[in-house]
Amino acid sequence: MVGLAGFVDASAGGGGIIALPAYVFTGMPTHFAYGCNKFSSACGTTLSVIKFWSAGAVNLRSSLLAAFSSFIGSGIAASIVLRIPDHVLKTMLLLILPLAAVVIFLKKDMGEEDRSHSLSGQAVLFLSLLIGFLVGGYDGMFGPGAGTFAIFAFSSIMKYDLKTASGNAKIVNLASNYASLLTFALAGTVYYQIAIPAGICNIIGNYIGSA
């Protein structure tokens, strides 16, 4: 299932809709499901970032600014998650997952023209930090759909073309994945005997999906 999630995430986005429930349905505590999911997601996203970076499909300044605030937002959100009782967290997921699935399913094609040059340097700074923090916060708190939300924000708000918006979004997701993974790992909520094989499957699925 995690390999399928990686494939879906690379080809269409929204792999977390599959992966996170898959971990929860194994019966493991929800906090551990979060930790394992972030481990496998970080593995797959790392591969995606390498591909987008190699293709030059990234705006370096905007993506790094957004990644910085995404790391902070995700770390804060993940720390909050660790303080939420398991049954409450599971109920929250039951509410948010269908909504995220609808957003991903209904997402429309973004613009192909890059009009980001119309933004001032200050606007790029502010919007990049804001988008990164909000997306990172959502990713640390829930996860599924974060990439789609980031692409939408970079495309519709900052006027990047779809390719660059997607590349920027991957870097933001990478930062948020590693921030929340670090938080969960330090709290001891990662089953590595499950997370490591799942991470390998996610990389394989991601590679096939982006081929």
mmCIF file of C-alpha atoms in Angstrom:
data_model
loop_
_atom_site.group_PDB
_atom_site.id
_atom_site.type_symbol
_atom_site.label_atom_id
_atom_site.label_comp_id
_atom_site.label_asym_id
_atom_site.label_seq_id
_atom_site.Cartn_x
_atom_site.Cartn_y
_atom_site.Cartn_z
ATOM 1 C CA MET A 1 0.000 0.000 0.000
ATOM 2 C CA VAL A 2 2.841 2.390 0.781
ATOM 3 C CA GLY A 3 4.431 1.609 -2.593
ATOM 4 C CA LEU A 4 1.102 2.432 -4.232
ATOM 5 C CA ALA A 5 0.986 5.648 -2.224
ATOM 6 C CA GLY A 6 4.420 6.590 -3.556
ATOM 7 C CA PHE A 7 3.294 5.883 -7.111
ATOM 8 C CA VAL A 8 0.137 7.981 -6.695
ATOM 9 C CA ASP A 9 2.045 10.790 -4.994
ATOM 10 C CA ALA A 10 4.563 11.039 -7.826
ATOM 11 C CA SER A 11 2.077 10.746 -10.674
ATOM 12 C CA ALA A 12 -0.957 12.660 -9.414
ATOM 13 C CA GLY A 13 -0.378 13.730 -5.806
ATOM 14 C CA GLY A 14 -2.230 12.751 -2.660
ATOM 15 C CA GLY A 15 -0.394 9.575 -1.733
ATOM 16 C CA GLY A 16 -0.900 10.338 1.943
ATOM 17 C CA ILE A 17 -4.600 9.627 1.496
ATOM 18 C CA ILE A 18 -3.581 6.000 0.988
ATOM 19 C CA ALA A 19 -0.513 5.661 3.206
ATOM 20 C CA LEU A 20 -1.660 7.158 6.515
ATOM 21 C CA PRO A 21 -4.918 5.158 6.748
ATOM 22 C CA ALA A 22 -2.952 2.032 5.783
ATOM 23 C CA TYR A 23 -0.745 2.472 8.838
ATOM 24 C CA VAL A 24 -3.725 3.228 11.088
ATOM 25 C CA PHE A 25 -5.622 0.152 9.875
ATOM 26 C CA THR A 26 -2.761 -2.101 10.979
ATOM 27 C CA GLY A 27 -3.871 -1.360 14.516
ATOM 28 C CA MET A 28 -0.746 0.524 15.566
ATOM 29 C CA PRO A 29 -1.229 3.603 17.794
ATOM 30 C CA THR A 30 -2.068 6.674 15.742
ATOM 31 C CA HIS A 31 1.060 8.560 16.833
ATOM 32 C CA PHE A 32 3.192 5.669 15.572
ATOM 33 C CA ALA A 33 1.200 5.669 12.322
ATOM 34 C CA TYR A 34 2.166 9.326 11.950
ATOM 35 C CA GLY A 35 5.824 8.565 12.618
ATOM 36 C CA CYS A 36 5.994 5.659 10.177
ATOM 37 C CA ASN A 37 4.113 7.638 7.543
ATOM 38 C CA LYS A 38 6.522 10.562 7.806
ATOM 39 C CA PHE A 39 9.500 8.225 7.486
ATOM 40 C CA SER A 40 8.242 6.645 4.263
ATOM 41 C CA SER A 41 7.001 9.981 2.895
ATOM 42 C CA ALA A 42 10.388 11.589 3.500
ATOM 43 C CA CYS A 43 12.067 8.779 1.557
ATOM 44 C CA GLY A 44 9.827 9.171 -1.485
ATOM 45 C CA THR A 45 9.835 12.965 -1.414
ATOM 46 C CA THR A 46 13.643 13.029 -1.338
ATOM 47 C CA LEU A 47 13.687 11.209 -4.678
ATOM 48 C CA SER A 48 11.105 13.611 -6.121
ATOM 49 C CA VAL A 49 13.117 16.646 -5.037
ATOM 50 C CA ILE A 50 16.247 15.267 -6.699
ATOM 51 C CA LYS A 51 14.326 14.812 -9.965
ATOM 52 C CA PHE A 52 12.743 18.280 -9.918
ATOM 53 C CA TRP A 53 16.043 19.898 -8.905
ATOM 54 C CA SER A 54 17.934 18.123 -11.691
ATOM 55 C CA ALA A 55 15.337 19.295 -14.197
ATOM 56 C CA GLY A 56 15.698 22.900 -13.045
ATOM 57 C CA ALA A 57 12.006 23.019 -12.140
ATOM 58 C CA VAL A 58 12.522 24.980 -8.924
ATOM 59 C CA ASN A 59 12.677 28.644 -7.975
ATOM 60 C CA LEU A 60 15.576 28.532 -5.545
ATOM 61 C CA ARG A 61 14.844 31.656 -3.483
ATOM 62 C CA SER A 62 11.136 31.096 -3.030
ATOM 63 C CA SER A 63 11.392 27.366 -2.376
ATOM 64 C CA LEU A 64 14.170 27.697 0.218
ATOM 65 C CA LEU A 65 12.356 30.485 2.050
ATOM 66 C CA ALA A 66 9.192 28.400 2.089
ATOM 67 C CA ALA A 67 11.130 25.301 3.148
ATOM 68 C CA PHE A 68 12.605 27.205 6.096
ATOM 69 C CA SER A 69 9.208 28.258 7.451
ATOM 70 C CA SER A 70 7.713 24.878 6.537
ATOM 71 C CA PHE A 71 10.292 23.141 8.728
ATOM 72 C CA ILE A 72 9.348 25.376 11.651
ATOM 73 C CA GLY A 73 5.589 25.052 11.104
ATOM 74 C CA SER A 74 5.728 21.293 10.727
ATOM 75 C CA GLY A 75 7.887 20.844 13.816
ATOM 76 C CA ILE A 76 5.476 22.907 15.912
ATOM 77 C CA ALA A 77 2.443 21.050 14.557
ATOM 78 C CA ALA A 78 4.015 17.627 15.102
ATOM 79 C CA SER A 79 4.832 18.595 18.691
ATOM 80 C CA ILE A 80 1.166 19.476 19.192
ATOM 81 C CA VAL A 81 0.098 16.150 17.656
ATOM 82 C CA LEU A 82 2.156 14.276 20.242
ATOM 83 C CA ARG A 83 0.088 15.933 22.967
ATOM 84 C CA ILE A 84 -3.279 14.978 21.463
ATOM 85 C CA PRO A 85 -4.847 11.775 22.864
ATOM 86 C CA ASP A 86 -4.864 8.859 20.437
ATOM 87 C CA HIS A 87 -8.658 8.579 20.158
ATOM 88 C CA VAL A 88 -9.025 12.317 19.510
ATOM 89 C CA LEU A 89 -6.335 12.237 16.833
ATOM 90 C CA LYS A 90 -8.010 9.300 15.127
ATOM 91 C CA THR A 91 -11.343 11.161 15.088
ATOM 92 C CA MET A 92 -9.637 14.218 13.599
ATOM 93 C CA LEU A 93 -8.201 12.049 10.824
ATOM 94 C CA LEU A 94 -11.612 10.560 10.077
ATOM 95 C CA LEU A 95 -12.893 14.090 9.523
ATOM 96 C CA ILE A 96 -9.972 15.543 7.557
ATOM 97 C CA LEU A 97 -9.120 12.622 5.254
ATOM 98 C CA PRO A 98 -12.383 12.704 3.237
ATOM 99 C CA LEU A 99 -12.100 16.485 2.859
ATOM 100 C CA ALA A 100 -8.504 16.228 1.675
ATOM 101 C CA ALA A 101 -9.498 13.485 -0.766
ATOM 102 C CA VAL A 102 -12.224 15.701 -2.254
ATOM 103 C CA VAL A 103 -9.812 18.624 -2.683
ATOM 104 C CA ILE A 104 -7.238 16.404 -4.396
ATOM 105 C CA PHE A 105 -9.866 14.804 -6.638
ATOM 106 C CA LEU A 106 -11.387 18.135 -7.664
ATOM 107 C CA LYS A 107 -8.102 19.967 -8.187
ATOM 108 C CA LYS A 108 -7.929 21.712 -11.526
ATOM 109 C CA ASP A 109 -5.002 22.167 -13.852
ATOM 110 C CA MET A 110 -2.887 25.144 -12.903
ATOM 111 C CA GLY A 111 -1.531 27.759 -15.258
ATOM 112 C CA GLU A 112 1.309 26.941 -17.607
ATOM 113 C CA GLU A 113 2.606 30.517 -17.792
ATOM 114 C CA ASP A 114 5.085 31.836 -15.229
ATOM 115 C CA ARG A 115 3.964 35.295 -14.095
ATOM 116 C CA SER A 116 5.905 35.339 -10.822
ATOM 117 C CA HIS A 117 8.085 38.202 -12.094
ATOM 118 C CA SER A 118 5.159 40.541 -11.400
ATOM 119 C CA LEU A 119 5.727 40.110 -7.646
ATOM 120 C CA SER A 120 8.096 42.405 -5.766
ATOM 121 C CA GLY A 121 11.000 41.012 -3.769
ATOM 122 C CA GLN A 122 9.202 41.786 -0.516
ATOM 123 C CA ALA A 123 6.059 40.036 -1.735
ATOM 124 C CA VAL A 124 8.052 36.932 -2.662
ATOM 125 C CA LEU A 125 9.672 36.936 0.781
ATOM 126 C CA PHE A 126 6.402 37.332 2.676
ATOM 127 C CA LEU A 127 4.312 34.939 0.581
ATOM 128 C CA SER A 128 6.991 32.241 0.487
ATOM 129 C CA LEU A 129 7.368 32.285 4.265
ATOM 130 C CA LEU A 130 3.599 32.346 4.775
ATOM 131 C CA ILE A 131 2.876 29.505 2.360
ATOM 132 C CA GLY A 132 5.683 27.409 3.799
ATOM 133 C CA PHE A 133 4.548 27.878 7.390
ATOM 134 C CA LEU A 134 0.886 27.128 6.667
ATOM 135 C CA VAL A 135 1.593 24.101 4.480
ATOM 136 C CA GLY A 136 4.186 22.834 6.952
ATOM 137 C CA GLY A 137 1.757 23.273 9.819
ATOM 138 C CA TYR A 138 -0.919 21.324 7.992
ATOM 139 C CA ASP A 139 1.551 18.629 6.981
ATOM 140 C CA GLY A 140 2.771 18.198 10.546
ATOM 141 C CA MET A 141 -0.752 18.114 11.937
ATOM 142 C CA PHE A 142 -2.394 15.929 9.269
ATOM 143 C CA GLY A 143 -0.391 15.430 6.069
ATOM 144 C CA PRO A 144 -2.560 14.157 3.203
ATOM 145 C CA GLY A 145 -3.090 16.807 0.543
ATOM 146 C CA ALA A 146 -0.267 19.092 1.725
ATOM 147 C CA GLY A 147 1.530 18.829 -1.614
ATOM 148 C CA THR A 148 -1.606 19.721 -3.546
ATOM 149 C CA PHE A 149 -2.249 22.726 -1.311
ATOM 150 C CA ALA A 150 1.350 23.875 -1.802
ATOM 151 C CA ILE A 151 1.153 23.565 -5.590
ATOM 152 C CA PHE A 152 -2.111 25.516 -5.597
ATOM 153 C CA ALA A 153 -0.599 28.270 -3.446
ATOM 154 C CA PHE A 154 2.578 28.636 -5.506
ATOM 155 C CA SER A 155 0.596 28.609 -8.752
ATOM 156 C CA SER A 156 -2.436 30.742 -7.916
ATOM 157 C CA ILE A 157 -0.950 33.136 -5.354
ATOM 158 C CA MET A 158 2.676 33.460 -6.458
ATOM 159 C CA LYS A 159 1.907 32.958 -10.167
ATOM 160 C CA TYR A 160 4.470 30.236 -10.887
ATOM 161 C CA ASP A 161 3.852 27.873 -13.775
ATOM 162 C CA LEU A 162 2.726 24.371 -12.839
ATOM 163 C CA LYS A 163 6.164 22.802 -13.262
ATOM 164 C CA THR A 164 7.913 25.304 -10.990
ATOM 165 C CA ALA A 165 5.032 25.313 -8.506
ATOM 166 C CA SER A 166 5.296 21.525 -8.279
ATOM 167 C CA GLY A 167 9.066 21.665 -7.773
ATOM 168 C CA ASN A 168 8.735 24.307 -5.068
ATOM 169 C CA ALA A 169 6.008 22.257 -3.392
ATOM 170 C CA LYS A 170 8.218 19.171 -3.275
ATOM 171 C CA ILE A 171 10.968 21.092 -1.476
ATOM 172 C CA VAL A 172 8.437 22.474 1.005
ATOM 173 C CA ASN A 173 7.095 18.958 1.576
ATOM 174 C CA LEU A 174 10.596 17.606 2.042
ATOM 175 C CA ALA A 175 11.307 20.160 4.770
ATOM 176 C CA SER A 176 8.008 19.511 6.535
ATOM 177 C CA ASN A 177 8.453 15.745 6.292
ATOM 178 C CA TYR A 178 11.891 15.837 7.869
ATOM 179 C CA ALA A 179 10.820 18.285 10.591
ATOM 180 C CA SER A 180 7.879 16.157 11.686
ATOM 181 C CA LEU A 181 9.887 12.945 11.266
ATOM 182 C CA LEU A 182 12.588 14.347 13.541
ATOM 183 C CA THR A 183 9.936 15.301 16.100
ATOM 184 C CA PHE A 184 8.301 11.870 16.047
ATOM 185 C CA ALA A 185 11.651 10.060 16.047
ATOM 186 C CA LEU A 186 12.846 11.971 19.106
ATOM 187 C CA ALA A 187 9.570 11.069 20.816
ATOM 188 C CA GLY A 188 10.138 7.395 19.981
ATOM 189 C CA THR A 189 7.003 7.051 17.850
ATOM 190 C CA VAL A 190 8.528 5.369 14.795
ATOM 191 C CA TYR A 191 8.455 1.592 14.281
ATOM 192 C CA TYR A 192 11.637 1.327 12.217
ATOM 193 C CA GLN A 193 11.078 -2.357 11.466
ATOM 194 C CA ILE A 194 7.974 -1.223 9.574
ATOM 195 C CA ALA A 195 9.050 2.245 8.471
ATOM 196 C CA ILE A 196 12.286 1.236 6.727
ATOM 197 C CA PRO A 197 10.747 -1.410 4.397
ATOM 198 C CA ALA A 198 7.826 0.960 3.795
ATOM 199 C CA GLY A 199 10.253 3.742 2.919
ATOM 200 C CA ILE A 200 11.951 1.519 0.351
ATOM 201 C CA CYS A 201 8.559 0.652 -1.161
ATOM 202 C CA ASN A 202 7.664 4.342 -1.276
ATOM 203 C CA ILE A 203 10.888 5.157 -3.123
ATOM 204 C CA ILE A 204 10.196 2.412 -5.673
ATOM 205 C CA GLY A 205 6.597 3.554 -6.151
ATOM 206 C CA ASN A 206 7.702 7.162 -6.433
ATOM 207 C CA TYR A 207 10.327 6.267 -9.024
ATOM 208 C CA ILE A 208 7.823 4.338 -11.155
ATOM 209 C CA GLY A 209 5.191 7.047 -10.818
ATOM 210 C CA SER A 210 7.540 9.798 -11.940
ATOM 211 C CA ALA A 211 9.086 7.811 -14.795
#
